[in-house]
Short mmCIF file of C-alpha atoms in Angstrom, two decimals:
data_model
loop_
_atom_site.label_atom_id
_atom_site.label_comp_id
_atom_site.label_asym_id
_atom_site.label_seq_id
_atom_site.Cartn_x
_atom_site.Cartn_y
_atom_site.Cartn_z
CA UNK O 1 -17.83 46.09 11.86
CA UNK O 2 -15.67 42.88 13.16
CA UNK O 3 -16.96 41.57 16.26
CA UNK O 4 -17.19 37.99 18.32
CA UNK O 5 -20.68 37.59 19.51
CA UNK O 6 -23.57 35.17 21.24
CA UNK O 7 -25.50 33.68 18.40
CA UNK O 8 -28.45 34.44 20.18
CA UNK O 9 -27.53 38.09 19.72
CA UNK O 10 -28.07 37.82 16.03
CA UNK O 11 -31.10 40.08 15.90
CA UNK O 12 -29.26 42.73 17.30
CA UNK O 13 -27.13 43.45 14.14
CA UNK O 14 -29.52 42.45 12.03
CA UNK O 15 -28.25 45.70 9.88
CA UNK O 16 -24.94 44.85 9.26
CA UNK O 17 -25.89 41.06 7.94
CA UNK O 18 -27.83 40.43 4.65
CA UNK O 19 -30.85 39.41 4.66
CA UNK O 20 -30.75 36.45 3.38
CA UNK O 21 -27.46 35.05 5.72
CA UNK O 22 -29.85 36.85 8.82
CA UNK O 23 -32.38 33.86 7.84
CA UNK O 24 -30.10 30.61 6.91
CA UNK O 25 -28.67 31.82 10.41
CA UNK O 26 -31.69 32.56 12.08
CA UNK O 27 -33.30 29.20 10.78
CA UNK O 28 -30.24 27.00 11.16
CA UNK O 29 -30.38 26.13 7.62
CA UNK O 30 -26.17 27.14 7.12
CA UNK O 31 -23.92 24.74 4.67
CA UNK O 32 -20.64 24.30 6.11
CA UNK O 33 -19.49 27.08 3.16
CA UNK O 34 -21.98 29.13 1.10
CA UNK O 35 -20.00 31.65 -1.06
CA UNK O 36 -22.75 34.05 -1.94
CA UNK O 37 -22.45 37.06 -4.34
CA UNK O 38 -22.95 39.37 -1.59
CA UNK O 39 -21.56 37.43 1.65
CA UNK O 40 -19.63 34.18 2.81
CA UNK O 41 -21.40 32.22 5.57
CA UNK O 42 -19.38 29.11 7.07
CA UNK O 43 -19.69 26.83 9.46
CA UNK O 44 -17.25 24.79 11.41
CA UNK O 45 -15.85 23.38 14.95
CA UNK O 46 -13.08 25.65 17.05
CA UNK O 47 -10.66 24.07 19.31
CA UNK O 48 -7.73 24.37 21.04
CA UNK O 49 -6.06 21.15 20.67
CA UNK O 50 -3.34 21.74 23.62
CA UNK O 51 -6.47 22.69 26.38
CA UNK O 52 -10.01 21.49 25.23
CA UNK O 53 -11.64 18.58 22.97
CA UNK O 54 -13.26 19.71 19.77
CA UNK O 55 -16.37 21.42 20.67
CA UNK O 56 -19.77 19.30 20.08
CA UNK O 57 -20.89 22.91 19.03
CA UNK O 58 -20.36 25.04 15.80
CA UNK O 59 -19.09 28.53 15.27
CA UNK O 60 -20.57 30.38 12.84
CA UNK O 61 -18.15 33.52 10.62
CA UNK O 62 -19.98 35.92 8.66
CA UNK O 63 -17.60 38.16 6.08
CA UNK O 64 -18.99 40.96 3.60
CA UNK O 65 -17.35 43.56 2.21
CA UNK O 66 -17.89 45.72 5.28
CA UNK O 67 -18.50 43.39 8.06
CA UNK O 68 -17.18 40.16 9.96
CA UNK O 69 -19.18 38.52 12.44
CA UNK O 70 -18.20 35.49 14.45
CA UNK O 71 -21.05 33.91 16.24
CA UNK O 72 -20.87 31.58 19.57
CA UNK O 73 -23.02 29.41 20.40
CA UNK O 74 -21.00 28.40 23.98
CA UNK O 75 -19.36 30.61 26.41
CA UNK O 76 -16.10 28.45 26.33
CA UNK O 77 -16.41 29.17 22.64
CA UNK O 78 -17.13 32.47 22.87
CA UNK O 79 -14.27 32.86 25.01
CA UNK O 80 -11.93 31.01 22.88
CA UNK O 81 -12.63 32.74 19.82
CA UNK O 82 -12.34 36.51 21.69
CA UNK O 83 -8.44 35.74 22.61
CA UNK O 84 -8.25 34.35 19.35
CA UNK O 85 -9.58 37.37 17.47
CA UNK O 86 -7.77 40.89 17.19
CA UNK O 87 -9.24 43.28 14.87
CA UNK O 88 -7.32 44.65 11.99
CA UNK O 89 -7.62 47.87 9.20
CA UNK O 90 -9.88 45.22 6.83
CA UNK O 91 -12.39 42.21 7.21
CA UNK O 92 -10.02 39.37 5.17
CA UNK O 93 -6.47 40.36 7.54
CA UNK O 94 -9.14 39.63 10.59
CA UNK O 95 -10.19 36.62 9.56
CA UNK O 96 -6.79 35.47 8.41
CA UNK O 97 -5.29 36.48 11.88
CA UNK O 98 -7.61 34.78 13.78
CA UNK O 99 -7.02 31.30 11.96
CA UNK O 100 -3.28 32.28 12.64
CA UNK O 101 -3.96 32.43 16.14
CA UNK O 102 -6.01 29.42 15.93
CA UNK O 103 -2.63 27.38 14.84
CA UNK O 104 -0.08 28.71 15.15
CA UNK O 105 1.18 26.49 18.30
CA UNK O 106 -0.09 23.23 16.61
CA UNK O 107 2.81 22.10 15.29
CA UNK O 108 4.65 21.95 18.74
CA UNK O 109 1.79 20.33 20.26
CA UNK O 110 1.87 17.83 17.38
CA UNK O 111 6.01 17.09 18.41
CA UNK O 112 5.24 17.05 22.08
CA UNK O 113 2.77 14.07 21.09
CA UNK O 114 4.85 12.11 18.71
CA UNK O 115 8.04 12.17 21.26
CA UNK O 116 5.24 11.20 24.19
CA UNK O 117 3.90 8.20 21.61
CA UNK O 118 7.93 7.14 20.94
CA UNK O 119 8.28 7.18 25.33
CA UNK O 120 5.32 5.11 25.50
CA UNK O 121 6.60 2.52 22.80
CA UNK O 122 9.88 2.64 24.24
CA UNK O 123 8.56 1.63 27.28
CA UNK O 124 6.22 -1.18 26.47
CA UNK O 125 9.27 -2.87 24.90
CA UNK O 126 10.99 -2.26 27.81
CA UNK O 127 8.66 -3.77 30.02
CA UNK O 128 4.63 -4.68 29.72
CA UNK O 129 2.23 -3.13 31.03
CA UNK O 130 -1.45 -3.22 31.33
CA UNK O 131 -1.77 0.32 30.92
CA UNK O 132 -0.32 0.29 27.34
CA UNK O 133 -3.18 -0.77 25.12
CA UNK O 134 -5.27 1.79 26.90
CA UNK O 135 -2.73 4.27 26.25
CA UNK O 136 -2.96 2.97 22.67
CA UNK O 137 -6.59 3.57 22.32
CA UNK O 138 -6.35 7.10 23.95
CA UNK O 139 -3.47 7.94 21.20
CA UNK O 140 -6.05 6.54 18.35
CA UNK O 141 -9.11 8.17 19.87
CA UNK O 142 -7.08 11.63 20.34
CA UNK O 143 -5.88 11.51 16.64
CA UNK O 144 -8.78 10.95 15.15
CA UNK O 145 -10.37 13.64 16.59
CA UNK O 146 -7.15 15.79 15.23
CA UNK O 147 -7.76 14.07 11.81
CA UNK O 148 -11.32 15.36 12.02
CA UNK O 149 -10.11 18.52 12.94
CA UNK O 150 -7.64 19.76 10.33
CA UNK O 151 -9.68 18.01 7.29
CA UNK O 152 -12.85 20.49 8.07
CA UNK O 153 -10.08 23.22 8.36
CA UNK O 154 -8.47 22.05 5.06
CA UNK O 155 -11.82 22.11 3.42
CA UNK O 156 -12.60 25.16 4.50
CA UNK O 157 -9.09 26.88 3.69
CA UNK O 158 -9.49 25.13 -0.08
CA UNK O 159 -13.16 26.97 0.13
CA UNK O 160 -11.91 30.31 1.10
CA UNK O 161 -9.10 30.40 -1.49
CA UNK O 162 -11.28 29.76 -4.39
CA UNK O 163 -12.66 32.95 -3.49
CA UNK O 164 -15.71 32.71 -5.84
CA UNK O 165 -18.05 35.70 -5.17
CA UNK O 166 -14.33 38.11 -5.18
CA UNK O 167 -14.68 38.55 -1.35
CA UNK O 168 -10.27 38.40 -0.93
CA UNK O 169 -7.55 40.04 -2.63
CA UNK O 170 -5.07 38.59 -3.96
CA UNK O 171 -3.10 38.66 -0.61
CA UNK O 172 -5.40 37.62 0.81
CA UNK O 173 -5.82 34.42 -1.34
CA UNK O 174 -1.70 34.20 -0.85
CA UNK O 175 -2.43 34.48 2.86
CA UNK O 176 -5.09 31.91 3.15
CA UNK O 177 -3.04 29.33 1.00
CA UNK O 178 0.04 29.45 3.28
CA UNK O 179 -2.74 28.60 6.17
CA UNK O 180 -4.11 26.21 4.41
CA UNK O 181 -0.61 24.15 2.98
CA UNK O 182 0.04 24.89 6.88
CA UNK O 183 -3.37 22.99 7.71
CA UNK O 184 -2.34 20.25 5.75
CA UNK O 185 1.08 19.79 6.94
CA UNK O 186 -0.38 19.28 10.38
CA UNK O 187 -3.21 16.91 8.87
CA UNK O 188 -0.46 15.05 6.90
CA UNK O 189 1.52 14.78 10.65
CA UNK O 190 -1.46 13.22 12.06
CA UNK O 191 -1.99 10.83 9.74
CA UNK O 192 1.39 9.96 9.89
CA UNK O 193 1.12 9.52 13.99
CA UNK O 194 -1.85 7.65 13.35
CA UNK O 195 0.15 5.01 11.27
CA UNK O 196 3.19 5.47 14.19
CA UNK O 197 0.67 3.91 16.81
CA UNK O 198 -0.64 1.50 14.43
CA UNK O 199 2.58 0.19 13.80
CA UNK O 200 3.26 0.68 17.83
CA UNK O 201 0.30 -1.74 18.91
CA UNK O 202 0.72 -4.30 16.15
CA UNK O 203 4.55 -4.39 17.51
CA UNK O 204 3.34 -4.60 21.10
CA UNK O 205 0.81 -7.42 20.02
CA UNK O 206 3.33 -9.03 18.16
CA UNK O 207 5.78 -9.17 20.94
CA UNK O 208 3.11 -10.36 23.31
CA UNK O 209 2.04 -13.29 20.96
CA UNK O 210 6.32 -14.29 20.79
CA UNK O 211 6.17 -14.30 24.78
CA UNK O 212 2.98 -16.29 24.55
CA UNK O 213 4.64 -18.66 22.26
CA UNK O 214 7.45 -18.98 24.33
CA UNK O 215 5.47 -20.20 27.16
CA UNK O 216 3.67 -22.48 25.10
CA UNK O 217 6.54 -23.81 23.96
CA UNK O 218 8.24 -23.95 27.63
CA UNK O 219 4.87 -26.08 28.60
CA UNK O 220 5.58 -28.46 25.78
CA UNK O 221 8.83 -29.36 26.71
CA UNK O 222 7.90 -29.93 30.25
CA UNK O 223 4.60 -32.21 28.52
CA UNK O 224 7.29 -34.03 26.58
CA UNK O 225 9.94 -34.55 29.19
CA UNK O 226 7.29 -36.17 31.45
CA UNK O 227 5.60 -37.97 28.79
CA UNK O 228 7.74 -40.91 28.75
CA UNK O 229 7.92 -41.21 32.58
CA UNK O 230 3.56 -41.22 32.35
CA UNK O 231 4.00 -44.31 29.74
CA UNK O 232 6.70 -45.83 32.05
CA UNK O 233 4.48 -45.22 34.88
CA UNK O 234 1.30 -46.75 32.86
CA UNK O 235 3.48 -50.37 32.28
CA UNK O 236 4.83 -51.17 35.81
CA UNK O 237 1.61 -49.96 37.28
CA UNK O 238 -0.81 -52.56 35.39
CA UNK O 239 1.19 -55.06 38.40
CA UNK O 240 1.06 -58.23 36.58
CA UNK O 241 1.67 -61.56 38.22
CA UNK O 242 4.84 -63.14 36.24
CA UNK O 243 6.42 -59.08 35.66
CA UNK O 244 10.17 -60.12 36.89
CA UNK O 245 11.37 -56.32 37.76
CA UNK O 246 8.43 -57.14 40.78
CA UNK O 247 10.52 -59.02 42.99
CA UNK O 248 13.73 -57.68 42.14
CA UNK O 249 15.31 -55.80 44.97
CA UNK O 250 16.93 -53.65 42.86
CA UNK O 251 14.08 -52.76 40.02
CA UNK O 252 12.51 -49.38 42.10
CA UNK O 253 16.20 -47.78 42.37
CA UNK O 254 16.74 -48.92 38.48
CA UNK O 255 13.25 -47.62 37.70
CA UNK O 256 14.39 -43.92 39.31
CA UNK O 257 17.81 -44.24 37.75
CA UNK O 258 15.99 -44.99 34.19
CA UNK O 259 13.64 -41.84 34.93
CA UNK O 260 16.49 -39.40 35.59
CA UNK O 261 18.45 -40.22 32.49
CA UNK O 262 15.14 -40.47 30.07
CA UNK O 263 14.76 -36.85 31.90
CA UNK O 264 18.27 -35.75 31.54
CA UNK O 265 18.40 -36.75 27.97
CA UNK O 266 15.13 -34.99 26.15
CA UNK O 267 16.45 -32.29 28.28
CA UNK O 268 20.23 -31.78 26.26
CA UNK O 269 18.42 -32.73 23.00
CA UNK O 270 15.97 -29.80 23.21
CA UNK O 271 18.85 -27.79 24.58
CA UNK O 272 20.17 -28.64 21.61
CA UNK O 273 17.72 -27.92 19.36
CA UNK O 274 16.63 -24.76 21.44
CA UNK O 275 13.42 -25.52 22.60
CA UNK O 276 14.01 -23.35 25.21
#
């Protein structure tokens, strides 16, 4: 029998499920993979990684000789895994067809993201915004959860393919390794968008420390073109008695004609040196 079912519905085919898998089940007491001599029991998370977040829930897949068994513990689960899974003349095709299913439009979604991550860096260089950090954080957040994703699958897959208690052929070993290299090309993908945005935010931080610099740098000048004028400013003011430039008509023209060129010249000299 291959069927997708309501883990609560367990009892019901109590028959077709040893007796011992009826009670790890029944007791929640499941490994994420037991190969038994009789049965493989496995645990893991579904998703579909273009609609929905990883489920907070597990699916459970039961596979004997004679039977296959996926259990739900959700009905967006359940629902999931029922378009996912199309029965087939034995147990290990099944099973192999419905991981198929399960990715086999991955590796477009994966593109889709990478040349969304390259728009978004493209335009934070382009022009700043406050939205991009957040948009950095959603990228990490979202990848991580991938990364989670595809390392139980490529556990699993390496599980499956050791094939312990004899319960594949050997095409069916052949067809579990091509998912499973195909699970890891997606993993390896990931990780290699997770290093993309990495390298994304430490350029955007980098480029908004050079503009902060540049300001800093702009307020320095300014600070050291007025400097002098604050020290000229400092002298004439202390006003005393016997200071000759105090009753010389001309000394407050001569003191703004001094100002401008002190001005005029730190200007050109950090010109010069590029200050700014």
């Amino acid at each position: 029998m291959q069927k997708v079912i309501y883990s609560n519905e367990i009892e019901t085919y109590y028959p077709y499920i040893d007796a011992k898998a009826h009670s790890s089940i029944r007791n929640g007491h499941i490994g994420s993979f037991d190969s038994c001599k009789n049965y493989t029991l496995f645990i893991f998370r579904i998703c579909d990684i273009q609609q929905s977040a990883l489920s907070s829930s597990q699916i459970i897949i039961y596979l004997d000789h004679e039977d296959l068994f996926v259990l739900c513990e959700r009905q967006r689960d359940y629902e999931l895994a029922c378009a996912l899974f199309q029965s087939s003349e034995t147990n290990e095709r099944t099973l192999w067809t419905f991981f198929q299913n399960l990715l086999k439009n991955d590796i477009d979604h994966l593109e889709d993201m990478e040349c969304e991550i390259a728009d978004a860096e493209m335009a934070a260089m382009v022009r700043f915004q406050n939205s991009t950090i957040r948009k950095i954080v959603t990228y990490r957040k979202e990848l991580l959860r991938l990364k989670r994703y595809y390392e139980q699958l490529d556990a699993l897959f390496d599980s499956l393919t050791l094939n312990e208690n004899k319960m594949l052929s050997e095409d069916g070993i052949h067809h579990f390794t091509i998912l499973a290299r195909h699970t890891t090309r997606n993993l390896e993908n990931v990780r290699n968008l997770r290093d993309y945005v990495t390298q994304m935010r430490e350029a955007y931080q980098s480029q908004i420390d050079i503009d902060q610099n540049n300001l800093m740098r702009f307020f320095t000048v300014i600070t050291a073109v007025f400097q002098p004028l604050t020290l000229m400013v400092g002298w004439y003011g202390m006003n005393f008695s016997d200071m000759p430039e105090i009753d010389w008509p001309y000394a407050y023209p001569l003191f703004i004609g001094i100002s401008l060129l002190v001005c005029v010249a730190l200007l050109i000299y950090f010109k010069k040196k590029k200050w700014f």
